[in-house]
């Protein structure tokens, strides 16, 4: 795990600590280069008046670089005087999150990277056939850079050095910059299918070194890859999904695994570049895009490079999106708590780009409140101020608040008033999805460049997007494993048991903090995770595995020894199959026998979450209605005499330990719990 580089600025679960002061991470994004300098002050004052504590500042390389490859930081175009803009933030008491790319997206053509770099063949990612890899995104498709390219990294280093000359002197504790982001949504520019890229010569050289570190001896490589002629010097990645049996999966899984490492290594180089440029005293962040579990971004590896691993949220108000937000955020909350950092939305949609499906203000509010309900503790409203290629920000380009700004002002006031960043949500059940399962799902994706991440954004997953081949195992195991997780989610929600869905690298945290740990398994499992499960079972921990027991390793190769999961005093079954009745019965029994806490809410389409202070007292409740119907809800009062809607001020009195309230369709109420019954 990355350690904080500076003592004066550090991350804590409540936010960011600068000297002796702790600041909740409530930020709003402002694009200085898209606004006239004469309105900067007015816009920043409006951001501050809504209650935001920080300003999220992209620095677009491709905008600052002119046609002669010279950089302009305001000498010719006053709109590019980023030093003046950041200094103005400081003057107004606003801290700054600095995001110098190189990839920033920001709805810019070429995602903010200079055209000359984009068209430099040495910088371009390569397809399996050695051709440039195009990203077909409005307003103009472009060839994406390679995260392995030495030429590209040299260009990035020069860019960072230039940014440092302008802004490094404005770092905290004496300046406003408190956090720096490494790259942006680094999933290979959304061309993240296993067989999309990267056959760049520099990537292939890294891949061969990766294989040598993994296998050590060429005989081991030949055995795993089923190729008696392969050598470390000549190994080639598979160019398409060609495995017909489980024994042929290893080279495909190795290539997918390497892509995860490639990104982490690239971020490490960028992090070192930012340190060299003068930002080494600041903690660093990276934002994972929508559907992060279907991309080559491994949060554990990314977390070895940066201190803060956050998520982006652009969700609509619907039942499927409610569950997706719950799954994503519950993992983020567990990961962040384990890392002693805030669960942060690096981008939380406030408006939408015009070439995407519209997100109404109701969608933005639903997404924000639902993410907070499932564990989010900090956010960056993207965008706070309107600009070109964006619709629906709460502040217009002249710095005037719009009607939609009231939601953000009321929400931020409620978060401050309840000291929400200091509260926590307990999840007694953890559903663990190993990284090897997510990797296998990527390898088995059936739709080529229409990536698994895109399918997940559209509401699909492995059952909708993966090959149904069984590779000689009798079942399409990755599809069955995802169905197993979905059935668990439904059963736990039916019984109103709070749970989190977490990655395999968090298994040790889950075993230490959860009452019941359920591990999804395709039959293949990482050795480290198996050893943890064996120890946990022998120690009497409540551990269940399903729908398959681990008989293979993370590359789906047979284990040299059988798993020793033996007898145990645990109160839960060792194994659950893909049987909805058995899963439901196991959840009911565990709720009873383990005395699992519940958060009761009726009718069935209403969900509630509780957030407690350090003493265990429930302070805030969220009540979620993602359905298409207005509902009259009854929820537990959690020991409170009454509740107040934190955004509207409406009061509700408890009766017989319950609160009764109306919840409109596609709506979330945030309740302050008051008094003791």
XYZ file of C-alpha atoms in Angstrom:
677
model
C 0.000 0.000 0.000
C 1.286 3.466 -0.890
C 2.378 5.477 2.121
C 1.779 9.219 2.433
C 4.792 11.099 1.071
C 4.371 14.152 3.304
C 3.841 14.671 7.019
C 2.114 18.045 6.668
C -0.632 16.686 4.384
C -2.150 13.229 4.880
C -5.355 11.340 4.277
C -7.589 10.158 7.122
C -10.988 8.398 7.010
C -12.739 11.729 7.616
C -10.990 13.530 4.757
C -7.604 15.185 4.443
C -5.432 16.535 7.252
C -3.403 19.662 6.610
C -1.264 20.439 9.628
C -3.588 20.111 12.622
C -6.823 20.663 10.683
C -8.961 17.929 9.116
C -10.979 18.875 6.058
C -13.880 16.795 4.689
C -13.413 16.107 0.979
C -16.340 18.090 -0.443
C -15.149 19.401 -3.812
C -16.606 20.948 -6.955
C -15.011 20.879 -10.405
C -14.245 24.142 -12.229
C -12.532 24.337 -15.648
C -10.665 27.651 -15.626
C -9.654 27.547 -19.307
C -13.304 27.334 -20.354
C -14.279 30.477 -18.437
C -13.410 34.128 -18.926
C -10.829 35.187 -16.286
C -13.060 38.085 -15.230
C -15.674 35.594 -13.931
C -13.249 33.289 -12.101
C -13.735 35.032 -8.760
C -17.508 35.097 -9.057
C -17.611 31.399 -9.992
C -15.322 30.375 -7.144
C -17.298 32.438 -4.653
C -20.459 30.672 -5.821
C -18.745 27.293 -5.368
C -17.694 28.265 -1.852
C -21.170 29.618 -1.027
C -22.741 26.253 -1.870
C -20.571 24.696 0.840
C -17.773 23.099 -1.152
C -14.414 23.113 0.643
C -12.201 22.260 -2.341
C -11.983 22.958 -6.060
C -11.182 20.152 -8.489
C -8.787 21.558 -11.116
C -7.900 19.752 -14.321
C -4.799 21.050 -16.142
C -5.239 20.167 -19.849
C -1.924 19.509 -21.568
C -3.399 19.730 -25.067
C -4.978 23.119 -24.341
C -1.832 24.650 -22.853
C 0.333 23.414 -25.745
C 0.088 25.453 -28.953
C 0.662 24.417 -32.557
C 4.404 25.047 -32.219
C 4.609 22.588 -29.291
C 5.183 25.501 -26.911
C 3.360 25.734 -23.588
C 1.309 28.785 -22.665
C 0.392 29.284 -19.013
C -1.271 32.647 -19.514
C 1.452 34.675 -21.187
C -0.493 34.793 -24.451
C -3.987 33.640 -23.443
C -5.140 34.912 -20.013
C -7.591 31.992 -19.717
C -4.585 29.657 -19.374
C -3.107 31.388 -16.309
C -3.621 28.400 -14.032
C -1.255 29.837 -11.418
C -3.496 32.873 -11.070
C -6.585 30.655 -10.845
C -5.119 28.418 -8.136
C -3.875 31.490 -6.239
C -7.409 32.880 -6.375
C -8.705 29.638 -4.845
C -6.215 30.178 -2.027
C -7.332 33.767 -1.537
C -10.948 32.612 -1.204
C -10.101 29.902 1.340
C -10.615 26.989 -1.039
C -8.239 24.028 -1.203
C -7.345 22.457 -4.555
C -7.278 18.937 -5.987
C -4.858 19.152 -8.918
C -5.354 16.804 -11.881
C -2.617 17.311 -14.512
C -3.346 14.162 -16.504
C -1.870 13.350 -18.927
C -5.283 11.837 -19.741
C -8.013 14.062 -18.350
C -10.956 13.336 -20.699
C -12.966 16.417 -19.587
C -14.977 15.921 -22.802
C -12.005 17.382 -24.672
C -11.030 16.261 -28.156
C -8.219 13.707 -27.734
C -8.946 13.736 -23.961
C -6.611 16.690 -23.424
C -3.459 15.191 -24.965
C -1.663 17.240 -27.658
C -2.346 16.241 -31.244
C 1.352 15.859 -32.029
C 1.693 13.286 -29.219
C -1.444 11.432 -30.286
C -0.119 11.091 -33.840
C 3.415 10.103 -32.841
C 3.619 6.441 -33.856
C 6.071 5.713 -31.035
C 3.465 6.895 -28.514
C 0.524 4.936 -29.908
C -0.875 1.732 -28.460
C -0.959 -1.164 -30.934
C -3.589 -3.709 -31.830
C -2.783 -7.439 -32.165
C -1.986 -6.665 -35.808
C 0.407 -3.841 -34.939
C -1.944 -1.039 -35.954
C -2.970 2.061 -33.963
C -5.918 1.541 -31.613
C -8.695 4.056 -32.269
C -11.154 5.290 -29.651
C -14.433 6.169 -31.431
C -15.576 8.944 -29.102
C -17.301 12.256 -29.959
C -16.423 14.676 -31.354
C -13.442 12.980 -33.034
C -11.996 9.472 -32.931
C -8.295 9.311 -32.132
C -5.493 6.735 -31.686
C -4.897 6.148 -27.988
C -1.456 6.359 -26.356
C 0.320 3.308 -25.008
C 0.810 3.125 -21.254
C 4.026 1.204 -21.961
C 5.560 3.584 -24.503
C 8.907 5.018 -23.423
C 8.381 7.907 -25.849
C 4.996 8.710 -24.306
C 6.347 8.619 -20.751
C 9.188 10.956 -21.754
C 6.614 13.426 -23.090
C 4.547 13.124 -19.907
C 7.593 13.805 -17.726
C 8.309 17.020 -19.641
C 4.667 18.065 -19.227
C 4.704 17.396 -15.477
C 7.923 19.393 -15.096
C 6.264 22.350 -16.813
C 3.224 22.117 -14.520
C 5.552 21.926 -11.531
C 7.328 25.121 -12.527
C 3.956 26.876 -12.468
C 2.266 25.285 -9.472
C 4.620 23.360 -7.164
C 5.138 26.472 -5.035
C 1.393 26.483 -4.311
C 1.356 23.094 -2.573
C 0.162 22.789 1.024
C 0.818 23.489 3.798
C 1.600 27.026 2.585
C -0.505 26.828 -0.575
C -3.964 25.487 -1.464
C -3.018 22.307 -3.384
C -3.595 19.353 -1.037
C -4.043 16.379 -3.376
C -2.671 15.489 -6.818
C -4.196 12.948 -9.182
C -2.148 10.547 -11.291
C -3.724 10.230 -14.754
C -7.473 9.702 -15.034
C -9.761 6.681 -15.422
C -6.705 4.723 -16.526
C -8.474 1.813 -18.193
C -6.440 2.042 -21.415
C -8.588 4.898 -22.739
C -11.648 2.634 -22.600
C -10.182 0.272 -25.221
C -9.807 -2.192 -22.380
C -10.781 -5.531 -23.886
C -8.172 -8.225 -23.252
C -7.419 -8.512 -26.973
C -7.797 -4.800 -27.870
C -4.237 -3.681 -27.053
C -1.223 -3.410 -26.235
C 1.145 -4.929 -28.770
C 3.447 -1.886 -28.642
C 7.090 -3.105 -28.694
C 7.711 -1.584 -25.265
C 4.643 -3.399 -23.889
C 5.771 -6.720 -25.344
C 9.189 -6.283 -23.732
C 7.486 -5.658 -20.381
C 5.224 -8.685 -20.884
C 8.199 -10.981 -21.412
C 9.873 -9.670 -18.260
C 6.566 -10.208 -16.428
C 6.494 -13.857 -17.522
C 10.106 -14.372 -16.472
C 9.388 -13.003 -12.991
C 6.293 -15.180 -12.711
C 7.687 -18.505 -13.915
C 11.418 -18.215 -13.314
C 12.276 -21.184 -15.517
C 11.339 -21.607 -19.143
C 10.230 -25.180 -18.411
C 7.556 -23.836 -16.053
C 6.384 -21.367 -18.704
C 6.186 -24.105 -21.338
C 4.193 -26.366 -19.040
C 1.693 -23.648 -18.091
C 1.250 -22.336 -21.633
C 1.252 -25.764 -23.260
C 3.927 -24.712 -25.743
C 7.220 -26.613 -25.904
C 8.828 -23.983 -28.147
C 8.043 -20.787 -26.234
C 10.883 -18.844 -24.587
C 10.908 -15.744 -22.411
C 12.601 -13.821 -25.230
C 9.999 -14.742 -27.857
C 6.740 -15.144 -25.924
C 3.761 -13.604 -27.716
C 0.398 -12.755 -26.146
C -2.685 -14.537 -27.496
C -4.364 -12.359 -30.129
C -7.873 -13.665 -29.574
C -9.780 -16.015 -27.331
C -8.602 -19.395 -28.624
C -8.858 -21.639 -25.546
C -11.139 -24.658 -25.869
C -10.185 -26.446 -22.650
C -9.387 -25.233 -19.168
C -5.764 -26.254 -19.691
C -5.444 -23.699 -22.489
C -6.543 -20.698 -20.401
C -3.191 -19.892 -18.741
C -1.668 -17.704 -21.494
C -4.909 -15.733 -21.764
C -5.106 -15.173 -18.019
C -1.412 -14.263 -17.886
C -1.952 -11.622 -20.574
C -4.952 -10.177 -18.717
C -2.937 -10.216 -15.485
C -0.067 -8.431 -17.217
C -2.396 -5.659 -18.410
C -3.264 -4.969 -14.774
C 0.418 -4.766 -13.883
C 1.180 -2.629 -16.938
C -1.220 0.061 -15.744
C 0.129 -0.004 -12.190
C 3.692 0.303 -13.487
C 2.678 3.235 -15.700
C 1.047 5.006 -12.755
C 4.193 4.453 -10.702
C 6.255 6.150 -13.397
C 3.804 9.032 -13.495
C 3.839 9.297 -9.714
C 7.627 9.564 -9.756
C 7.324 12.214 -12.464
C 4.996 14.271 -10.282
C 7.388 13.940 -7.362
C 10.255 15.136 -9.558
C 8.092 18.084 -10.633
C 7.682 19.221 -7.022
C 4.487 17.510 -5.862
C 6.142 14.823 -3.739
C 4.900 16.191 -0.409
C 1.267 15.595 -1.368
C -0.815 12.414 -1.253
C -1.850 11.176 -4.688
C -5.104 9.773 -6.044
C -6.471 7.858 -8.990
C -10.106 7.544 -10.055
C -11.548 4.254 -11.263
C -14.242 4.623 -13.955
C -17.705 3.126 -14.084
C -17.662 -0.678 -14.144
C -14.163 -0.728 -12.685
C -14.423 -4.436 -11.865
C -14.653 -5.250 -15.578
C -11.523 -3.269 -16.502
C -7.798 -4.083 -16.151
C -7.617 -1.638 -13.243
C -6.765 -3.659 -10.131
C -7.470 -1.437 -7.098
C -4.912 -3.303 -4.999
C -2.121 -2.642 -7.495
C -3.252 0.953 -8.030
C -3.281 1.360 -4.247
C 0.372 0.372 -4.125
C 1.096 3.537 -6.125
C -1.338 6.150 -4.794
C -2.832 6.736 -1.368
C -6.402 7.437 -2.498
C -8.225 5.073 -4.858
C -11.620 6.602 -5.615
C -14.556 5.991 -7.946
C -16.485 7.923 -10.574
C -20.295 7.974 -10.379
C -22.558 8.697 -13.342
C -25.722 6.768 -12.584
C -29.410 7.155 -13.242
C -32.233 6.643 -10.761
C -33.432 3.049 -11.162
C -33.486 -0.291 -9.384
C -30.545 -1.786 -11.334
C -28.482 1.352 -10.763
C -29.291 1.312 -7.048
C -27.816 -2.175 -6.763
C -24.777 -1.235 -8.887
C -24.089 1.791 -6.673
C -24.490 -0.402 -3.587
C -22.037 -2.986 -4.909
C -19.422 -0.427 -5.990
C -19.654 1.761 -2.914
C -19.734 -0.997 -0.322
C -16.402 -2.246 -1.681
C -14.991 1.289 -1.783
C -16.012 1.815 1.848
C -14.350 -1.398 3.058
C -11.197 -0.714 1.031
C -10.948 2.877 2.212
C -11.430 1.950 5.854
C -8.699 -0.697 5.543
C -6.376 1.928 4.035
C -7.320 4.621 6.586
C -8.522 6.921 3.799
C -11.893 8.494 2.950
C -14.277 6.696 0.600
C -14.193 9.337 -2.124
C -16.102 9.944 -5.346
C -13.426 11.524 -7.525
C -16.243 12.432 -9.902
C -19.911 12.484 -8.908
C -22.122 13.516 -11.791
C -23.680 16.961 -11.533
C -25.028 17.333 -15.041
C -23.933 15.363 -18.098
C -22.052 15.722 -21.409
C -24.332 16.362 -24.411
C -23.254 13.239 -26.298
C -24.232 10.902 -23.428
C -27.726 9.830 -22.354
C -29.201 12.681 -20.302
C -28.892 12.606 -16.522
C -31.536 14.763 -14.868
C -31.025 16.545 -11.584
C -33.152 13.803 -10.002
C -30.649 11.247 -11.330
C -27.712 13.211 -9.924
C -29.408 13.567 -6.533
C -30.328 9.880 -6.459
C -26.769 8.847 -7.335
C -25.222 11.142 -4.722
C -27.542 10.140 -1.890
C -27.452 6.421 -2.717
C -23.648 6.441 -2.789
C -23.612 8.212 0.580
C -26.121 5.653 1.850
C -23.781 2.772 1.034
C -20.633 4.307 2.480
C -19.325 7.263 0.471
C -17.648 9.868 2.703
C -16.383 12.508 0.277
C -17.311 13.732 -3.188
C -16.324 15.922 -6.101
C -19.352 17.349 -7.922
C -18.457 17.162 -11.602
C -19.254 19.828 -12.734
C -19.873 22.613 -10.212
C -19.695 25.365 -12.865
C -21.195 25.082 -16.363
C -18.929 25.106 -19.426
C -18.900 23.984 -23.032
C -19.705 20.311 -23.682
C -21.615 20.036 -20.393
C -25.260 20.436 -19.407
C -26.806 20.849 -15.961
C -24.137 22.160 -13.567
C -25.557 23.999 -10.526
C -23.667 27.247 -11.310
C -23.806 28.931 -14.718
C -20.682 30.184 -16.580
C -21.207 33.673 -15.159
C -21.101 32.415 -11.581
C -24.855 32.583 -10.970
C -26.460 29.734 -8.990
C -29.178 27.839 -10.814
C -32.261 26.254 -9.277
C -30.448 22.919 -9.088
C -27.834 24.458 -6.781
C -30.282 24.232 -3.861
C -29.866 20.454 -3.701
C -26.088 20.728 -3.407
C -26.261 23.530 -0.853
C -28.760 21.615 1.289
C -26.807 18.365 0.962
C -23.448 19.875 1.885
C -25.004 21.689 4.849
C -26.526 18.391 6.013
C -23.212 16.561 5.681
C -21.462 19.253 7.722
C -24.227 19.468 10.344
C -24.320 15.713 10.948
C -20.508 15.403 10.793
C -21.241 12.717 8.268
C -17.617 12.161 7.294
C -17.019 10.847 10.842
C -19.841 8.271 10.744
C -19.573 4.673 9.564
C -21.860 1.945 8.228
C -21.405 -1.587 9.547
C -21.674 -4.485 7.089
C -21.663 -7.815 8.993
C -21.619 -9.925 5.810
C -18.946 -9.674 3.114
C -19.302 -11.291 -0.300
C -15.778 -11.673 -1.703
C -15.094 -11.766 -5.446
C -11.487 -12.817 -6.148
C -9.522 -10.868 -8.722
C -9.015 -14.132 -10.617
C -12.781 -14.373 -11.170
C -12.965 -10.867 -12.587
C -9.937 -11.617 -14.772
C -11.536 -14.802 -16.112
C -14.691 -12.834 -16.936
C -12.603 -10.381 -18.977
C -10.939 -13.233 -20.866
C -14.303 -14.878 -21.572
C -15.953 -11.684 -22.818
C -17.787 -12.505 -26.044
C -18.196 -9.131 -27.724
C -14.686 -8.031 -28.687
C -14.139 -4.255 -28.609
C -17.588 -3.740 -27.052
C -15.884 -4.253 -23.725
C -17.141 -5.893 -20.569
C -17.061 -2.484 -18.883
C -19.522 -1.126 -21.454
C -21.865 -4.063 -20.866
C -21.716 -3.407 -17.130
C -22.568 0.275 -17.647
C -25.596 -0.901 -19.624
C -26.660 -3.175 -16.762
C -25.098 -6.452 -17.875
C -22.383 -8.659 -16.469
C -20.818 -12.059 -17.034
C -24.143 -13.872 -17.679
C -25.025 -11.362 -20.392
C -21.569 -10.819 -21.907
C -19.409 -13.955 -21.527
C -18.986 -17.045 -23.682
C -21.075 -19.947 -22.415
C -18.240 -22.406 -23.142
C -17.521 -24.693 -20.210
C -13.879 -25.427 -21.210
C -14.532 -29.060 -20.317
C -15.670 -28.225 -16.772
C -19.356 -29.089 -17.390
C -20.445 -25.553 -16.386
C -19.700 -22.036 -17.661
C -18.101 -21.346 -14.293
C -17.581 -17.587 -14.534
C -21.240 -17.090 -15.460
C -22.391 -19.371 -12.653
C -20.168 -17.561 -10.136
C -21.729 -14.204 -11.033
C -25.216 -15.702 -10.749
C -24.222 -16.992 -7.317
C -23.269 -13.466 -6.211
C -26.521 -12.033 -7.550
C -28.579 -14.635 -5.695
C -26.699 -13.853 -2.496
C -27.395 -10.145 -2.934
C -31.102 -10.790 -3.415
C -31.297 -13.104 -0.407
C -29.401 -10.728 1.898
C -31.514 -7.772 0.813
C -34.706 -9.771 1.292
C -33.660 -10.478 4.881
C -32.522 -6.828 5.326
C -28.993 -7.854 6.323
C -26.366 -5.174 5.481
C -23.555 -6.551 3.343
C -20.580 -5.473 1.241
C -19.279 -6.927 -2.014
C -15.478 -6.760 -1.903
C -12.437 -7.814 -3.925
C -10.300 -10.787 -2.989
C -7.373 -8.656 -1.859
C -9.593 -7.495 1.023
C -10.207 -11.037 2.304
C -8.014 -10.548 5.380
C -9.969 -7.395 6.250
C -13.243 -9.243 5.740
C -12.169 -12.137 7.967
C -11.185 -9.669 10.693
C -14.299 -7.473 10.584
C -17.279 -9.402 9.180
C -19.443 -11.958 10.976
C -19.894 -14.051 7.838
C -17.590 -14.161 4.802
C -18.874 -15.719 1.583
C -16.314 -16.263 -1.168
C -17.426 -16.551 -4.763
C -15.333 -19.176 -6.535
C -15.146 -20.425 -10.124
C -13.148 -23.434 -8.928
C -9.925 -21.467 -9.386
C -8.469 -19.375 -6.567
C -5.274 -17.516 -5.723
C -2.945 -19.474 -3.419
C -2.762 -16.615 -0.916
C -6.546 -16.484 -0.617
C -6.794 -20.250 -0.228
C -4.270 -20.211 2.611
C -6.238 -17.464 4.355
C -9.450 -19.449 3.986
C -7.849 -22.634 5.284
C -6.567 -20.807 8.371
C -9.923 -19.111 8.902
C -11.865 -22.353 8.686
C -9.554 -24.088 11.148
C -9.921 -21.098 13.493
C -13.699 -21.507 13.447
C -14.443 -18.441 11.335
C -17.779 -18.311 9.565
C -16.659 -18.848 5.975
C -18.698 -20.153 3.056
C -17.498 -20.821 -0.507
C -19.602 -21.238 -3.628
C -20.812 -22.154 -6.101
C -17.626 -24.254 -6.523
C -14.903 -25.318 -4.111
C -11.308 -24.367 -5.024
C -9.658 -27.230 -6.886
C -7.561 -25.094 -9.250
C -5.206 -22.124 -9.001
C -5.821 -18.586 -10.247
C -4.841 -19.644 -13.798
C -7.390 -22.498 -13.626
C -4.627 -25.113 -13.505
C -5.054 -28.150 -11.182
C -3.705 -27.712 -7.665
C -0.802 -29.863 -6.555
C -2.592 -30.525 -3.264
C -6.232 -30.512 -2.277
C -7.569 -27.599 -0.275
C -7.555 -28.311 3.473
C -10.849 -26.726 4.465
C -11.670 -29.580 6.883
C -14.189 -29.662 9.664
C -14.933 -26.516 11.596
C -17.028 -25.219 14.466
C -18.443 -22.534 12.173
C -22.190 -21.930 12.281
C -22.469 -21.659 8.496
C -22.033 -24.227 5.709
C -18.639 -24.531 4.032
C -20.187 -24.844 0.583
C -23.234 -23.356 -1.111
C -24.229 -24.425 -4.614
C -26.067 -22.344 -7.183
C -29.448 -23.165 -5.684
C -31.629 -20.193 -4.833
C -33.612 -22.111 -2.207
C -30.428 -23.283 -0.448
C -28.936 -19.791 -0.580
C -32.068 -18.207 0.864
C -32.212 -20.835 3.622
C -28.545 -20.276 4.492
C -29.073 -16.518 4.779
C -32.140 -16.964 6.994
C -30.235 -19.401 9.222
C -27.188 -17.141 9.436
C -29.309 -14.134 10.325
C -30.798 -16.145 13.190
C -27.784 -18.138 14.397
C -25.210 -15.351 14.070
C -27.637 -12.695 15.342
C -26.853 -10.595 12.282
C -28.129 -7.028 12.594
C -30.845 -5.959 10.190
C -32.196 -2.617 9.006
C -35.901 -3.272 8.604
C -37.750 -1.416 5.845
C -41.063 -2.097 4.105
C -42.415 -2.510 1.486
C -39.932 -4.696 -0.385
C -38.884 -1.963 -2.822
C -37.663 0.282 0.017
C -34.106 -0.036 1.346
C -32.561 1.632 4.374
C -29.014 2.069 5.682
C -27.778 3.248 9.085
C -24.690 5.306 9.882
C -23.348 5.423 13.422
C -20.902 7.520 15.407
C -17.885 6.147 17.263
C -20.013 5.246 20.289
C -22.341 3.139 18.143
C -25.300 5.519 18.200
C -27.227 5.707 14.918
C -27.121 9.313 13.704
C -28.184 9.188 10.055
C -30.466 6.922 8.048
C -31.020 6.838 4.311
C -34.321 5.542 2.944
C -34.173 4.601 -0.739
C -37.060 4.096 -3.154
C -35.620 3.271 -6.583
C -38.949 2.011 -7.920
C -41.264 3.706 -10.414
C -43.952 4.242 -7.752
C -44.401 6.590 -4.806
C -44.325 4.498 -1.646
C -45.358 4.823 1.986
C -42.438 3.328 3.890
C -42.034 1.952 7.387
C -38.465 1.754 8.678
C -36.788 1.027 11.979
C -36.309 4.065 14.200
C -32.973 2.640 15.420
C -33.632 3.839 18.953
C -34.528 7.416 17.994
C -37.613 9.342 19.137
C -37.920 11.204 15.873
C -36.226 11.904 12.578
C -35.775 14.990 10.446
C -35.279 15.000 6.700
C -31.810 16.509 6.502
C -32.554 18.284 3.222
C -36.168 19.442 3.606
C -36.502 19.801 7.391
C -39.625 17.613 7.493
C -40.106 15.824 10.876
C -41.247 12.254 11.541
C -42.074 10.911 15.009
C -41.340 7.320 15.946
C -44.141 5.023 17.037
C -43.550 1.541 18.428
C -39.926 1.729 17.324
C -40.708 2.595 13.710
C -40.831 5.630 11.444
C -43.491 6.059 8.783
C -42.837 8.339 5.853
C -43.664 8.878 2.211
C -40.818 8.324 -0.250
C -41.427 9.494 -3.823
C -40.420 7.314 -6.753
C -36.708 7.299 -7.694
C -35.933 9.237 -4.540
C -33.737 8.990 -1.440
C -34.393 10.588 1.944
C -31.502 11.426 4.271
C -32.803 11.409 7.849
C -31.171 12.836 10.961
C -32.071 10.588 13.901
C -32.901 12.637 16.987
C -33.336 11.798 20.671
C -33.380 8.421 22.389
C -36.597 6.456 22.696
